[in-house]
mmCIF file of C-alpha atoms and ligand atoms in Angstrom:
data_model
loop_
_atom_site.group_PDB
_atom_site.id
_atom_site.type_symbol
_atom_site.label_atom_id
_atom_site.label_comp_id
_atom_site.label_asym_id
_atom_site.label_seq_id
_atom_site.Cartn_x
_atom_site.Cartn_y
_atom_site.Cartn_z
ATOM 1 C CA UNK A 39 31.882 -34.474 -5.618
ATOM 2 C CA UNK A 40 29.792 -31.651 -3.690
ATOM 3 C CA UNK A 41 28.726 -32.232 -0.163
ATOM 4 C CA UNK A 42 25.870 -30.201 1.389
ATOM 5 C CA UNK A 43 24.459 -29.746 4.823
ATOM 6 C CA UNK A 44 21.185 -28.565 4.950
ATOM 7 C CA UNK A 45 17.639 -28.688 7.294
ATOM 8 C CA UNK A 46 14.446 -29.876 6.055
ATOM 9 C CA UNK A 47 11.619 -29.965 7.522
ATOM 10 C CA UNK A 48 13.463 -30.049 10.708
ATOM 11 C CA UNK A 49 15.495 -32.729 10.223
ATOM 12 C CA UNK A 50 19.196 -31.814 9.690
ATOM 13 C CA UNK A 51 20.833 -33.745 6.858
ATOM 14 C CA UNK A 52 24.271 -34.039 4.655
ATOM 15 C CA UNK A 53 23.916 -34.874 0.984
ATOM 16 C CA UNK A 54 25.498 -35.217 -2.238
ATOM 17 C CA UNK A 55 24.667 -32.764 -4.600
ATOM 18 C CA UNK A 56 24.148 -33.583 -8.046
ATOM 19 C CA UNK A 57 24.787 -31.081 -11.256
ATOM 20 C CA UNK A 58 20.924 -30.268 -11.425
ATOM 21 C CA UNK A 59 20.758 -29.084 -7.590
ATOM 22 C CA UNK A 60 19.198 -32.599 -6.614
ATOM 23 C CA UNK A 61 20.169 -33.487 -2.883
ATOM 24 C CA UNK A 62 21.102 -37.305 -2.759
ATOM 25 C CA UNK A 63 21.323 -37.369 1.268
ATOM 26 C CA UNK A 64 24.093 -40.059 2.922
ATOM 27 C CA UNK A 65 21.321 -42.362 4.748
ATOM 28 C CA UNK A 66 21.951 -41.720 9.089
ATOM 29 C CA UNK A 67 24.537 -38.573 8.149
ATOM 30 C CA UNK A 68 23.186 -35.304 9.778
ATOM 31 C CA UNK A 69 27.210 -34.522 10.575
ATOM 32 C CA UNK A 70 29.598 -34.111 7.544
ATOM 33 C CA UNK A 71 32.476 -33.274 10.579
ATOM 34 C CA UNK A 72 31.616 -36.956 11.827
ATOM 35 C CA UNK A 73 31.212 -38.240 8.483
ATOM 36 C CA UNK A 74 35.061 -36.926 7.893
ATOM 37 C CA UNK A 75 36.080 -38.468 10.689
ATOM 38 C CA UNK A 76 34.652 -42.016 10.288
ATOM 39 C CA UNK A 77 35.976 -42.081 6.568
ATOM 40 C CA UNK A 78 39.466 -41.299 7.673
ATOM 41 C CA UNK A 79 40.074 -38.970 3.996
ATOM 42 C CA UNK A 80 38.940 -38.193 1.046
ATOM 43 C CA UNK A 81 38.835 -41.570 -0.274
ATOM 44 C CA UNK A 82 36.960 -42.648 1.831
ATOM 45 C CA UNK A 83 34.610 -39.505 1.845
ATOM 46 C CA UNK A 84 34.183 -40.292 -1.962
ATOM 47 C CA UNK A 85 32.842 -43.877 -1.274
ATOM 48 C CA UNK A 86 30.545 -42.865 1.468
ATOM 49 C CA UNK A 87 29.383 -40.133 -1.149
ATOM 50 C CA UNK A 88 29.172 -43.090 -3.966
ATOM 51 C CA UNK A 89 26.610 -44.916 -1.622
ATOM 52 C CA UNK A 90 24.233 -41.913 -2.201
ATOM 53 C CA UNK A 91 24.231 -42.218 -5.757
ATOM 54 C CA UNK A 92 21.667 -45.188 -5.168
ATOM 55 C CA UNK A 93 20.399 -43.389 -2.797
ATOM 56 C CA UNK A 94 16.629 -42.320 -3.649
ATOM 57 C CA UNK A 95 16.484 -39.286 -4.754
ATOM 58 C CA UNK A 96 15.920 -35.910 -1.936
ATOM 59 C CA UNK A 97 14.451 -32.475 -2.394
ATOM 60 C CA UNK A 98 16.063 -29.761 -4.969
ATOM 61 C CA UNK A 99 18.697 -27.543 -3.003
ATOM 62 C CA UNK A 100 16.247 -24.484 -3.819
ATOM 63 C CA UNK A 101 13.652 -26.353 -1.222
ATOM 64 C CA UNK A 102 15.944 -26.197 1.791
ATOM 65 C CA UNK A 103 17.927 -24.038 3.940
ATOM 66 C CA UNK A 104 21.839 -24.528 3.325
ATOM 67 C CA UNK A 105 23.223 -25.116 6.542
ATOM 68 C CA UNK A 106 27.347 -24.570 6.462
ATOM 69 C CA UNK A 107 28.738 -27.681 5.067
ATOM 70 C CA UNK A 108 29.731 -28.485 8.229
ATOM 71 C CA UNK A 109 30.929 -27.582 11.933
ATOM 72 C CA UNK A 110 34.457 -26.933 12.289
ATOM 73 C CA UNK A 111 36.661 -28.488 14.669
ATOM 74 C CA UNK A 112 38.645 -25.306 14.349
ATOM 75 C CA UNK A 113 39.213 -22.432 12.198
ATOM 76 C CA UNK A 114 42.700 -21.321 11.481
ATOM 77 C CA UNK A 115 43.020 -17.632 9.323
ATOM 78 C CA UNK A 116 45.815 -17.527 6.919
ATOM 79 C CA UNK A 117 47.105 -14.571 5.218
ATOM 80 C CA UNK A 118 48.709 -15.126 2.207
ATOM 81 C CA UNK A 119 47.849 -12.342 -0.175
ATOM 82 C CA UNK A 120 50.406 -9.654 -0.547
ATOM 83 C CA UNK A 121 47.659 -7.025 -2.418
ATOM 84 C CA UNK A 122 45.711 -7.380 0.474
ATOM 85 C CA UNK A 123 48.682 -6.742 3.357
ATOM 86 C CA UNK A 124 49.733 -3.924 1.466
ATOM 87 C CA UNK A 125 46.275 -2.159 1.202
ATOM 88 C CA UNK A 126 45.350 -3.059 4.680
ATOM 89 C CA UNK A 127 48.308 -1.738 5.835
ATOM 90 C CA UNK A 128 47.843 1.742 3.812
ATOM 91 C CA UNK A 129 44.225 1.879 5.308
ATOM 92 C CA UNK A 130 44.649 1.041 8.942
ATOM 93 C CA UNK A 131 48.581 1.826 9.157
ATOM 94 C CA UNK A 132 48.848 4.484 6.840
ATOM 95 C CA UNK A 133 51.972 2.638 5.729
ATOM 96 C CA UNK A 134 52.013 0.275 2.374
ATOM 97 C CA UNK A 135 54.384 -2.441 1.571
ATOM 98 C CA UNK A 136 54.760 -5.559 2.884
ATOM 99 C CA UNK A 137 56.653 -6.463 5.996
ATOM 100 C CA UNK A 138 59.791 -8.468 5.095
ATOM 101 C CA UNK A 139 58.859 -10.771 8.471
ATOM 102 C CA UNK A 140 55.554 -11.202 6.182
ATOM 103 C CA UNK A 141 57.321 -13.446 3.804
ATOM 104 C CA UNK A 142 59.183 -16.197 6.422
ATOM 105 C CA UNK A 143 56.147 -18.126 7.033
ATOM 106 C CA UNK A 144 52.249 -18.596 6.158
ATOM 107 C CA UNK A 145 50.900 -16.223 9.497
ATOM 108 C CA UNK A 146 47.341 -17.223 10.901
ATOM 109 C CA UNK A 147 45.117 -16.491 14.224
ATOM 110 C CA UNK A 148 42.155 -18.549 15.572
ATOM 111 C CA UNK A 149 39.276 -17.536 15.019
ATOM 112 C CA UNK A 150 35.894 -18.665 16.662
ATOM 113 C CA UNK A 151 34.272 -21.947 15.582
ATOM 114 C CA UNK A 152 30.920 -21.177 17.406
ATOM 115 C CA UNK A 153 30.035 -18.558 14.762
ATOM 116 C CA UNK A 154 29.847 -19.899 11.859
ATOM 117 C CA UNK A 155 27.088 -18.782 9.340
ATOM 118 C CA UNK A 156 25.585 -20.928 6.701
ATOM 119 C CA UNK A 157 25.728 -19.024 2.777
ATOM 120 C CA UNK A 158 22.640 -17.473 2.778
ATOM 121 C CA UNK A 159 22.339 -16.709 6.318
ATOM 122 C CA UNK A 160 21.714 -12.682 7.471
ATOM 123 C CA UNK A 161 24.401 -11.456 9.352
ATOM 124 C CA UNK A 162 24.040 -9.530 12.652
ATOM 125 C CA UNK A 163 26.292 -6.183 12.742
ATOM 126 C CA UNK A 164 29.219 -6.832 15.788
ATOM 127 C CA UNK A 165 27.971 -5.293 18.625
ATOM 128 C CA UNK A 166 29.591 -1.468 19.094
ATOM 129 C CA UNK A 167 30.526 -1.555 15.240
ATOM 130 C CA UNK A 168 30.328 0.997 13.230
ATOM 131 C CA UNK A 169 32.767 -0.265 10.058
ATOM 132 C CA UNK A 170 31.768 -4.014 9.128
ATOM 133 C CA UNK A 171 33.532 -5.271 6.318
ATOM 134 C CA UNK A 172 33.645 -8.617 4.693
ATOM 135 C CA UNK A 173 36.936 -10.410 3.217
ATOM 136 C CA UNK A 174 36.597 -12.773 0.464
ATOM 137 C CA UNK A 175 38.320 -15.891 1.144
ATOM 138 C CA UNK A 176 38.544 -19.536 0.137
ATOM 139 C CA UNK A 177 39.039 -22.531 3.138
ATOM 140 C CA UNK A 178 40.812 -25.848 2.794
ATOM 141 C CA UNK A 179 38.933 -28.664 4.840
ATOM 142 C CA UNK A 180 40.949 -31.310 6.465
ATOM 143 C CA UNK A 181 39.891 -35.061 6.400
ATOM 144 C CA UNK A 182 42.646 -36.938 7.954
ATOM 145 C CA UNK A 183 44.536 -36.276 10.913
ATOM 146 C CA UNK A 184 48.084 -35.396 10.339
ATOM 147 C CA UNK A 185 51.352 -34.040 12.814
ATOM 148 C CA UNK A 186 54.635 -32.325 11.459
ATOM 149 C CA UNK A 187 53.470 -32.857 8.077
ATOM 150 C CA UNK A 188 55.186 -32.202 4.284
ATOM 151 C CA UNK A 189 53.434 -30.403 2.073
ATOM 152 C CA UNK A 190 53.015 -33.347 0.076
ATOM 153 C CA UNK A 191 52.049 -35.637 3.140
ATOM 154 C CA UNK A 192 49.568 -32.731 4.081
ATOM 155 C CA UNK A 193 47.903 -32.884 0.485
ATOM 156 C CA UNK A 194 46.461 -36.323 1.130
ATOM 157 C CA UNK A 195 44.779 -34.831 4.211
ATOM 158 C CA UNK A 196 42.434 -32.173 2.285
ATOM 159 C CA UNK A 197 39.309 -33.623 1.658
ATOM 160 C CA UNK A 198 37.820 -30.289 0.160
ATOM 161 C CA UNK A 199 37.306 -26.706 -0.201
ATOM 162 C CA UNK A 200 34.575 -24.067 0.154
ATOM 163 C CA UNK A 201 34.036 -20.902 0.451
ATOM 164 C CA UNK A 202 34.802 -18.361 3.532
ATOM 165 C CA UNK A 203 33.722 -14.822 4.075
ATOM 166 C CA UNK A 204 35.506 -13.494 7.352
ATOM 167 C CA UNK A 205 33.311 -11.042 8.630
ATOM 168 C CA UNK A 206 35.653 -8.248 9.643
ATOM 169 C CA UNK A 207 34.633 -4.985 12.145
ATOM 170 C CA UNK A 208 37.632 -2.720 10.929
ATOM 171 C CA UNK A 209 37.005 -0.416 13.998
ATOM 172 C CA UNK A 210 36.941 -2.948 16.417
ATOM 173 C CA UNK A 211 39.918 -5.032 15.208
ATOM 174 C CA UNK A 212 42.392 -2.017 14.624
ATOM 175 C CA UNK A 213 41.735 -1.020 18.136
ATOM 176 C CA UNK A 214 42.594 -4.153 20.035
ATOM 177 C CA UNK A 215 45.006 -5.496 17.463
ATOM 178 C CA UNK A 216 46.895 -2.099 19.151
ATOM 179 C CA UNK A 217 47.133 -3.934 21.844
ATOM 180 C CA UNK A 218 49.492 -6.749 19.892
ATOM 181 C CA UNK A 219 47.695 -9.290 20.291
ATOM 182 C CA UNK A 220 44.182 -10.681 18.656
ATOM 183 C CA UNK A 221 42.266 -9.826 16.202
ATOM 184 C CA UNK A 222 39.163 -11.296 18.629
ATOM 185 C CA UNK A 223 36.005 -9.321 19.015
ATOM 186 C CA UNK A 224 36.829 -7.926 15.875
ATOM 187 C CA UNK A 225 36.576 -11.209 13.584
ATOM 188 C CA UNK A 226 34.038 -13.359 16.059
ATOM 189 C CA UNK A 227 30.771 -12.092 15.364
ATOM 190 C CA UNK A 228 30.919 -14.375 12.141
ATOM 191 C CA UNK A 229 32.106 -16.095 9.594
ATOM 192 C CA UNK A 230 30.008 -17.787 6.509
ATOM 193 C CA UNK A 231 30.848 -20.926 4.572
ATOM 194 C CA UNK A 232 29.642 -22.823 1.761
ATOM 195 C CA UNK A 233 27.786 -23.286 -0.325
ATOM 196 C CA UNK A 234 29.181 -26.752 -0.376
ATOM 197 C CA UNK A 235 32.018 -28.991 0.523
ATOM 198 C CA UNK A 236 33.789 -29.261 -3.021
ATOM 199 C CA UNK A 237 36.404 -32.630 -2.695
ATOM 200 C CA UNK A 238 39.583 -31.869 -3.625
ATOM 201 C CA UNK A 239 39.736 -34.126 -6.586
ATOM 202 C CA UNK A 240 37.007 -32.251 -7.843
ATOM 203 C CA UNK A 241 39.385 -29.090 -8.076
ATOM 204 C CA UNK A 242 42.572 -30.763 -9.637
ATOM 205 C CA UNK A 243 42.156 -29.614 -12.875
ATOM 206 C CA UNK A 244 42.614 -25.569 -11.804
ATOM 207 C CA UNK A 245 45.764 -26.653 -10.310
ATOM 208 C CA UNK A 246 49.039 -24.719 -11.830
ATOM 209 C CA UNK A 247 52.657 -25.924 -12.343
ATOM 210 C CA UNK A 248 53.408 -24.560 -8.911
ATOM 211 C CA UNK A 249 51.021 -26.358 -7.067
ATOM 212 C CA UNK A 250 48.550 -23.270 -6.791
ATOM 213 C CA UNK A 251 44.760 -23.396 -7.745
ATOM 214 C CA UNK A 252 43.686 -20.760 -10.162
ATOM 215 C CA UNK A 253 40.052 -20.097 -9.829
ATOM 216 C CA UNK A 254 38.521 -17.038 -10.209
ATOM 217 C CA UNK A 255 37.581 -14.968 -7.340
ATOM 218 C CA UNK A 256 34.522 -12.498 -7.053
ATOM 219 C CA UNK A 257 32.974 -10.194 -4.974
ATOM 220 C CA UNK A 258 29.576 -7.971 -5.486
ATOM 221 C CA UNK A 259 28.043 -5.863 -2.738
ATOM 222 C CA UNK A 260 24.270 -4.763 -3.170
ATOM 223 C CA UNK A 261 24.850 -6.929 -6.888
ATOM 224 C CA UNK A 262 28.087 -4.452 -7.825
ATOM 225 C CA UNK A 263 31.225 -6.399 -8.534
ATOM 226 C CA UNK A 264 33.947 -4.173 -5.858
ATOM 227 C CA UNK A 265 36.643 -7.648 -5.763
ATOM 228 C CA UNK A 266 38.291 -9.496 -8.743
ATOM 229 C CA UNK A 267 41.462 -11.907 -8.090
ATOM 230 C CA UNK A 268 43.111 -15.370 -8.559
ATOM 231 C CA UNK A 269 43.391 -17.699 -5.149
ATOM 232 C CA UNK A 270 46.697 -18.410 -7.618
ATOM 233 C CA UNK A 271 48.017 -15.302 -6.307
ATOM 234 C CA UNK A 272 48.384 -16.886 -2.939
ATOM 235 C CA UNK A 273 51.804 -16.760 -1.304
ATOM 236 C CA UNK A 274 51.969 -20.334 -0.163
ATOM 237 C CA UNK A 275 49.717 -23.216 -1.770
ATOM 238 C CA UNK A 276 47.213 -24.339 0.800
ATOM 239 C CA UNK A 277 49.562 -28.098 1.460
ATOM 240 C CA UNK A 278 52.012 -25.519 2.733
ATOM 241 C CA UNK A 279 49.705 -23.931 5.275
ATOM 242 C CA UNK A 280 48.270 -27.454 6.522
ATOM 243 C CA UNK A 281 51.922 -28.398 6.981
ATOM 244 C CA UNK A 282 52.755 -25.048 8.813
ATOM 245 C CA UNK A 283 49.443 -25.696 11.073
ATOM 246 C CA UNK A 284 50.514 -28.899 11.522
ATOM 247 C CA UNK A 285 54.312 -28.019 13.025
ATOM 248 C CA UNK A 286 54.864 -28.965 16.378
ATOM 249 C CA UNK A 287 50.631 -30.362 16.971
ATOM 250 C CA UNK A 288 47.919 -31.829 15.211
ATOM 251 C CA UNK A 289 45.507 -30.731 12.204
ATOM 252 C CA UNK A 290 41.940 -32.991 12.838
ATOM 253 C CA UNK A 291 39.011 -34.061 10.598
ATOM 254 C CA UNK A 292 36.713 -31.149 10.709
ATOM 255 C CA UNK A 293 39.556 -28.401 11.096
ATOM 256 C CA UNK A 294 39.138 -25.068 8.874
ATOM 257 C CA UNK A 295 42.041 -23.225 7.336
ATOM 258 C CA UNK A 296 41.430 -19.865 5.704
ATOM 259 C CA UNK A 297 43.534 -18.709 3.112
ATOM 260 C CA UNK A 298 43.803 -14.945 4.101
ATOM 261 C CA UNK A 299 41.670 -12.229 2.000
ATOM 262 C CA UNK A 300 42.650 -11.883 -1.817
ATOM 263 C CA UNK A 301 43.422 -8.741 -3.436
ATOM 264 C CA UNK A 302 41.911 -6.036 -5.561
ATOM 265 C CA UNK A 303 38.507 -5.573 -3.713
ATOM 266 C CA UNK A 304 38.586 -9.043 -1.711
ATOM 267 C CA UNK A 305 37.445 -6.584 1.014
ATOM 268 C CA UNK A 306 36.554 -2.796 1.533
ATOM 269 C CA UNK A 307 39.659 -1.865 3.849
ATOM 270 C CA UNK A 308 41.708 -2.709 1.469
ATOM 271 C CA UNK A 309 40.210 -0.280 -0.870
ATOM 272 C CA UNK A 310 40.012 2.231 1.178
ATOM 273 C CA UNK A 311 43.791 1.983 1.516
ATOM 274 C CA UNK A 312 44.152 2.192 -1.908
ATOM 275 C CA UNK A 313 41.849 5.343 -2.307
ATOM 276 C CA UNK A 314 42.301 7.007 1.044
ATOM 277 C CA UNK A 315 38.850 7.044 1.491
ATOM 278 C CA UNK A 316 35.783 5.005 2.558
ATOM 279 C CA UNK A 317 34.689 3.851 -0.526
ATOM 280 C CA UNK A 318 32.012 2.135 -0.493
ATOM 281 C CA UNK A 319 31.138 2.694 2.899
ATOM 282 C CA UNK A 320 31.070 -0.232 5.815
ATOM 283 C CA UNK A 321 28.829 -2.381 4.917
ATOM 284 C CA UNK A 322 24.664 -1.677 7.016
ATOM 285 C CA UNK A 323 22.442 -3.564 7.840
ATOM 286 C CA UNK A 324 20.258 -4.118 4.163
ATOM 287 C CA UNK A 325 23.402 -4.858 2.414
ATOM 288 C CA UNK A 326 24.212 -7.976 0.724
ATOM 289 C CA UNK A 327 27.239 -9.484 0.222
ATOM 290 C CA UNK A 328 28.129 -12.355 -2.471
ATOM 291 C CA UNK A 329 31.333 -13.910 -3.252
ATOM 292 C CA UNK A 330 31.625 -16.271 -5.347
ATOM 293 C CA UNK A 331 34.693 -18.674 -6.502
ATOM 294 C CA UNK A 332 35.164 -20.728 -9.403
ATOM 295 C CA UNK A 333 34.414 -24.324 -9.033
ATOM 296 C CA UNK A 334 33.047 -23.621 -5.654
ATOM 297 C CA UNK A 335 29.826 -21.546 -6.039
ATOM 298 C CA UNK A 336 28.281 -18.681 -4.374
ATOM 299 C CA UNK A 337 27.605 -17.258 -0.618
ATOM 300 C CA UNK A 338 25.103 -14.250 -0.251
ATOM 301 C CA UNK A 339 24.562 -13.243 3.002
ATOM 302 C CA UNK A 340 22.269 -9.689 4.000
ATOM 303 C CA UNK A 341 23.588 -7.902 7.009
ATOM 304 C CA UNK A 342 20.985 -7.279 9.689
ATOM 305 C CA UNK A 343 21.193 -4.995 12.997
ATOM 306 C CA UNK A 344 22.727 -6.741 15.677
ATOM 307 C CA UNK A 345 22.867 -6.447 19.496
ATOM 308 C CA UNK A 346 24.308 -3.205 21.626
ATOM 309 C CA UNK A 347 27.415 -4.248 23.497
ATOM 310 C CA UNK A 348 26.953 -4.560 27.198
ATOM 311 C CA UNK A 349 28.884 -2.409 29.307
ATOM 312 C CA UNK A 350 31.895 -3.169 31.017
ATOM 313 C CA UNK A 351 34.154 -1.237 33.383
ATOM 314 C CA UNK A 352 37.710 -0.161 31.829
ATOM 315 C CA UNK A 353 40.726 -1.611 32.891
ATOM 316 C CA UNK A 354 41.471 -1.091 36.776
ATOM 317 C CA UNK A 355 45.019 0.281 37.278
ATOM 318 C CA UNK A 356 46.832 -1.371 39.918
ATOM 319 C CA UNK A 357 49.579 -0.629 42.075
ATOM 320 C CA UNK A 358 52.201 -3.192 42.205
ATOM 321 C CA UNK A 359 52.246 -3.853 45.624
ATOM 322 C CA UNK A 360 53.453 -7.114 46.741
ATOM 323 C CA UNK A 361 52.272 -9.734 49.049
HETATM 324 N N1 LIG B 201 43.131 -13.036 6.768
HETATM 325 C C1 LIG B 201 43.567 -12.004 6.084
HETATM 326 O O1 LIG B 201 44.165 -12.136 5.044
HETATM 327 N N2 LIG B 201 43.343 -10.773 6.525
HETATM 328 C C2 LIG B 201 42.473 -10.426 7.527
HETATM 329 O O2 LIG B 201 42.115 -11.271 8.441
HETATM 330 C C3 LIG B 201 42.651 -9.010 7.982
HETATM 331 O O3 LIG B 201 41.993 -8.668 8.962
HETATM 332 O O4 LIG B 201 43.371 -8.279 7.314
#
């Protein structure tokens, strides 16, 4: 089952979407994080979805603006693709390989749940950025609550996936990353999802005899395909990251977790990496992104010019006198 959120002649509404693009909206649902919530999983998300089917009918998806399927509770960014830590690495580093600490457990940051883009949404360049980049990426959605999971306890709490484009300024991030800790300014400008909410059940049959799901991963800039990969060539399934989240605290209805960039053009720094030069350039604003992932659908978002930065005074240097 596909879940949409979408406005319509300014009403905001959640609906199932049918094969043909018809929007059967959830009667009272204008929040699919609330709607996760109430139905405590994805069973229950599939019955409140099966009351729609009666539903009379609403407008076509091409007659509305696709809202993000919904507004996280959080957003956690994996990375879990080796292709892509190596190339980064080689572009921003100058080093390849992968770190050997890479490999003891499924790393993510937090990244901001206040920007979050809908799929065909333009895209305002990060203020003081001069080398935007996006990273293709696909995010599991969590339906039930869940603490010190398994990875097979944390399975039943996925109610879905969709898609994620981390908006990345490369210039930005590499500079205060320097500092060891973030990325911040560089990632929270935006991030898109959608198009839809796909439940997990709907996804089963991609599944490999490891656990991973092998759909095919895409991405175009200005219409040219520059990204091909498997999300099978994640390092940990997706159950193994909600588990890891879940260590030591809580993963809630509503929460986000990115699986980490793919490989082989799932983003431009990791090309440039790989040819020691930028090529293609950072993305400007009249560019259009789309990444698209099997079983999922598409996001294609333009970048636009964005705001200057406002100025701030540099760190003051302090003695370390002492009361
Ligand atoms: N998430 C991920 O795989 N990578 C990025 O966030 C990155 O900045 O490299």
């Amino acid at each position: 089952m596909r879940f949409a959120a979408y406005a319509h002649r300014h009403r905001r509404r959640v609906a199932v979407v049918q094969d043909d693009g018809t929007l059967l909206p959830l009667p009272g649902v204008t929040s699919l994080t609330a709607l996760l919530s109430e139905s405590g999983g994805l069973p229950g998300l599939l019955a409140a979805g099966a009351q729609a089917l009666d539903a009379p009918p609403g407008p076509h998806v091409s007659e509305v603006r696709l809202l993000p399927p919904l507004r996280p509770a959080s957003v956690r960014d994996f990375v879990t693709f080796e292709e892509h830590v190596a190339g980064v690495r080689r572009s921003v580093e100058g080093s390849g390989g992968v770190p050997e600490q890479w490999y003891a457990a499924p790393t993510f940051y937090f990244t901001n749940p206040h920007a979050i883009h809908g799929p065909h949404d333009d895209i305002p360049v990060p203020p003081g950025s001069a080398v935007l980049d996006f990273e293709l990426e696909v995010a599991a959605v969590i339906g039930r609550e869940g603490r010190d999971l398994t990875p097979e306890q944390a399975r039943d709490t996925i109610a879905g996936y969709t898609v994620l484009n981390d908006w990345s300024a490369r210039d930005l991030q590499s500079a205060e990353m320097r500092v060891g800790l973030g990325p911040c300014k560089g990632k929270d400008t935006a991030t898109t999802l959608g198009p839809y909410l796909v439940t997990a059940d709907e996804l089963e049959p991609y599944r490999d005899a490891d656990g991973f799901l092998r759909l095919a991963l895409t991405a175009e800039v200005n219409g040219e395909v520059v990204g091909r990969d498997l999300l099978s060539h994640m390092s940990w399934t997706f159950e193994e990251m909600v588990a890891y989240a879940s260590r030591g605290t809580r993963v809630l209805p509503g929460d986000v977790l990115g699986s980490g960039t793919c490989g082989n053009g799932g983003c431009l720094a990791e090309l440039w990496g790989l040819r020691g030069e930028q090529t293609p350039p950072p993305l400007k604003p009249g560019d259009t992104v789309t990444l698209t992932v099997e079983g999922i659908g598409s996001v294609s978002n333009t970048v636009v010019p964005g705001t200057d930065p406002v100025p701030l005074p540099a760190g003051r240097r302090r003695s370390r006198e002492r009361p």
